[in-house]
Amino acid sequence: MKPLLYLYLAIFLSAPYAVPAAVQQQTCGSPATVEDACKAVVDTEPAVAYDFCVSSLGAATSLVKPSDLHELAATAVRLAVSHATATESKIEELMDLEDDATVKSCFNTCLDVYSDAADRLRNALDNLSARLYQKAMAQLDGAMDAPDKCEEAFKEAKGSFPLASMDKDFGRLASIAHGIIVSIE
């Protein structure tokens, strides 16, 4: 009789309904799906659309499926690093084509800003690897203002802002990483 009671007790306590859903919080060891992570991200990061999150993380995780939120957060940070580096390359390419000294100066400011953002994101990845989530978030916070700083530099130049779509995507990718790390905490 006692073994049966212990079995029922074990089943009851391990059932998902044993703790209300509002109290259940994912941890870094919780199984993670891109869809579930993106649902959490859009709740905390209003600049990120669910479809953008799913398509970005889905493409990055198509070959290797992350086993938990920690791995998914690392993947998201790597995506942001990659985008920051690609933005740096695009800025250098545009600088080479530009003759206007004012616009070149704006590009130079953006190059510095994205170089700093890439460094901060690499530091965030290091902190994430060490499971120092608060430090990783602080580094991400420092990197997330790159688009605003870059746009601000171009306000003094006449004409269109040639990095608008890259800035927007970088901001959303950094926000995805931030949102996943917040959901771990």
mmCIF file of N, CA, C and O in Angstrom, residues 30-35 54-73 75 78:
data_model
loop_
_atom_site.group_PDB
_atom_site.id
_atom_site.type_symbol
_atom_site.label_atom_id
_atom_site.label_comp_id
_atom_site.label_asym_id
_atom_site.label_seq_id
_atom_site.Cartn_x
_atom_site.Cartn_y
_atom_site.Cartn_z
ATOM 1 N N SER A 30 15.876 24.427 -18.423
ATOM 2 C CA SER A 30 14.573 24.046 -18.980
ATOM 3 C C SER A 30 14.709 23.763 -20.469
ATOM 4 O O SER A 30 15.432 24.458 -21.171
ATOM 5 N N PRO A 31 13.960 22.760 -20.938
ATOM 6 C CA PRO A 31 13.961 22.534 -22.387
ATOM 7 C C PRO A 31 13.473 23.796 -23.091
ATOM 8 O O PRO A 31 12.601 24.488 -22.592
ATOM 9 N N ALA A 32 14.063 24.095 -24.223
ATOM 10 C CA ALA A 32 13.725 25.338 -24.911
ATOM 11 C C ALA A 32 13.364 25.063 -26.355
ATOM 12 O O ALA A 32 14.050 24.319 -27.040
ATOM 13 N N THR A 33 12.287 25.675 -26.769
ATOM 14 C CA THR A 33 11.982 25.680 -28.185
ATOM 15 C C THR A 33 12.066 27.125 -28.633
ATOM 16 O O THR A 33 11.881 28.056 -27.833
ATOM 17 N N VAL A 34 12.341 27.302 -29.892
ATOM 18 C CA VAL A 34 12.419 28.654 -30.445
ATOM 19 C C VAL A 34 11.084 29.368 -30.242
ATOM 20 O O VAL A 34 11.045 30.535 -29.841
ATOM 21 N N GLU A 35 10.002 28.673 -30.488
ATOM 22 C CA GLU A 35 8.679 29.278 -30.372
ATOM 23 C C GLU A 35 8.389 29.747 -28.954
ATOM 24 O O GLU A 35 7.904 30.870 -28.748
ATOM 25 N N VAL A 54 11.175 34.196 -34.456
ATOM 26 C CA VAL A 54 11.136 32.785 -34.847
ATOM 27 C C VAL A 54 11.977 32.546 -36.095
ATOM 28 O O VAL A 54 12.743 31.579 -36.158
ATOM 29 N N SER A 55 11.877 33.431 -37.085
ATOM 30 C CA SER A 55 12.646 33.210 -38.311
ATOM 31 C C SER A 55 14.147 33.376 -38.061
ATOM 32 O O SER A 55 14.950 32.611 -38.599
ATOM 33 N N SER A 56 14.530 34.338 -37.238
ATOM 34 C CA SER A 56 15.957 34.551 -36.948
ATOM 35 C C SER A 56 16.551 33.398 -36.152
ATOM 36 O O SER A 56 17.576 32.832 -36.531
ATOM 37 N N LEU A 57 15.901 33.058 -35.044
ATOM 38 C CA LEU A 57 16.410 31.960 -34.208
ATOM 39 C C LEU A 57 16.239 30.617 -34.891
ATOM 40 O O LEU A 57 17.083 29.732 -34.747
ATOM 41 N N GLY A 58 15.154 30.464 -35.631
ATOM 42 C CA GLY A 58 14.915 29.203 -36.336
ATOM 43 C C GLY A 58 16.003 28.908 -37.347
ATOM 44 O O GLY A 58 16.483 27.776 -37.454
ATOM 45 N N ALA A 59 16.411 29.924 -38.087
ATOM 46 C CA ALA A 59 17.480 29.736 -39.067
ATOM 47 C C ALA A 59 18.802 29.415 -38.373
ATOM 48 O O ALA A 59 19.573 28.573 -38.831
ATOM 49 N N ALA A 60 19.046 30.078 -37.249
ATOM 50 C CA ALA A 60 20.310 29.867 -36.533
ATOM 51 C C ALA A 60 20.367 28.521 -35.833
ATOM 52 O O ALA A 60 21.453 28.007 -35.561
ATOM 53 N N THR A 61 19.210 27.948 -35.534
ATOM 54 C CA THR A 61 19.188 26.672 -34.804
ATOM 55 C C THR A 61 18.759 25.509 -35.681
ATOM 56 O O THR A 61 18.479 24.428 -35.173
ATOM 57 N N SER A 62 18.729 25.707 -36.995
ATOM 58 C CA SER A 62 18.234 24.642 -37.877
ATOM 59 C C SER A 62 19.154 23.419 -37.910
ATOM 60 O O SER A 62 18.686 22.306 -38.075
ATOM 61 N N LEU A 63 20.440 23.610 -37.724
ATOM 62 C CA LEU A 63 21.376 22.481 -37.753
ATOM 63 C C LEU A 63 21.613 21.871 -36.381
ATOM 64 O O LEU A 63 21.711 20.665 -36.240
ATOM 65 N N VAL A 64 21.736 22.728 -35.372
ATOM 66 C CA VAL A 64 21.987 22.255 -34.012
ATOM 67 C C VAL A 64 20.888 22.809 -33.120
ATOM 68 O O VAL A 64 20.782 24.019 -32.941
ATOM 69 N N LYS A 65 20.080 21.937 -32.572
ATOM 70 C CA LYS A 65 18.980 22.346 -31.707
ATOM 71 C C LYS A 65 19.499 22.585 -30.293
ATOM 72 O O LYS A 65 20.132 21.715 -29.710
ATOM 73 N N PRO A 66 19.248 23.781 -29.757
ATOM 74 C CA PRO A 66 19.661 24.034 -28.375
ATOM 75 C C PRO A 66 18.844 23.173 -27.410
ATOM 76 O O PRO A 66 17.656 22.938 -27.635
ATOM 77 N N SER A 67 19.487 22.709 -26.363
ATOM 78 C CA SER A 67 18.797 21.833 -25.426
ATOM 79 C C SER A 67 18.131 22.605 -24.294
ATOM 80 O O SER A 67 17.287 22.066 -23.596
ATOM 81 N N ASP A 68 18.522 23.861 -24.093
ATOM 82 C CA ASP A 68 17.931 24.642 -23.016
ATOM 83 C C ASP A 68 18.010 26.136 -23.341
ATOM 84 O O ASP A 68 18.552 26.529 -24.371
ATOM 85 N N LEU A 69 17.451 26.939 -22.456
ATOM 86 C CA LEU A 69 17.430 28.393 -22.672
ATOM 87 C C LEU A 69 18.820 28.991 -22.690
ATOM 88 O O LEU A 69 19.081 29.959 -23.409
ATOM 89 N N HIS A 70 19.717 28.442 -21.908
ATOM 90 C CA HIS A 70 21.093 28.940 -21.876
ATOM 91 C C HIS A 70 21.723 28.843 -23.270
ATOM 92 O O HIS A 70 22.320 29.809 -23.754
ATOM 93 N N GLU A 71 21.599 27.690 -23.903
ATOM 94 C CA GLU A 71 22.160 27.516 -25.248
ATOM 95 C C GLU A 71 21.447 28.402 -26.262
ATOM 96 O O GLU A 71 22.074 28.945 -27.174
ATOM 97 N N LEU A 72 20.149 28.570 -26.107
ATOM 98 C CA LEU A 72 19.397 29.431 -27.016
ATOM 99 C C LEU A 72 19.810 30.895 -26.837
ATOM 100 O O LEU A 72 19.941 31.634 -27.823
ATOM 101 N N ALA A 73 20.062 31.306 -25.610
ATOM 102 C CA ALA A 73 20.537 32.673 -25.353
ATOM 103 C C ALA A 73 21.911 32.893 -25.998
ATOM 104 O O ALA A 73 22.157 33.936 -26.614
ATOM 105 N N THR A 75 23.080 31.362 -28.591
ATOM 106 C CA THR A 75 22.844 31.433 -30.038
ATOM 107 C C THR A 75 22.358 32.832 -30.429
ATOM 108 O O THR A 75 22.813 33.404 -31.421
ATOM 109 N N ARG A 78 25.232 35.256 -30.312
ATOM 110 C CA ARG A 78 26.097 35.046 -31.487
ATOM 111 C C ARG A 78 25.489 35.671 -32.747
ATOM 112 O O ARG A 78 26.208 36.229 -33.575
#
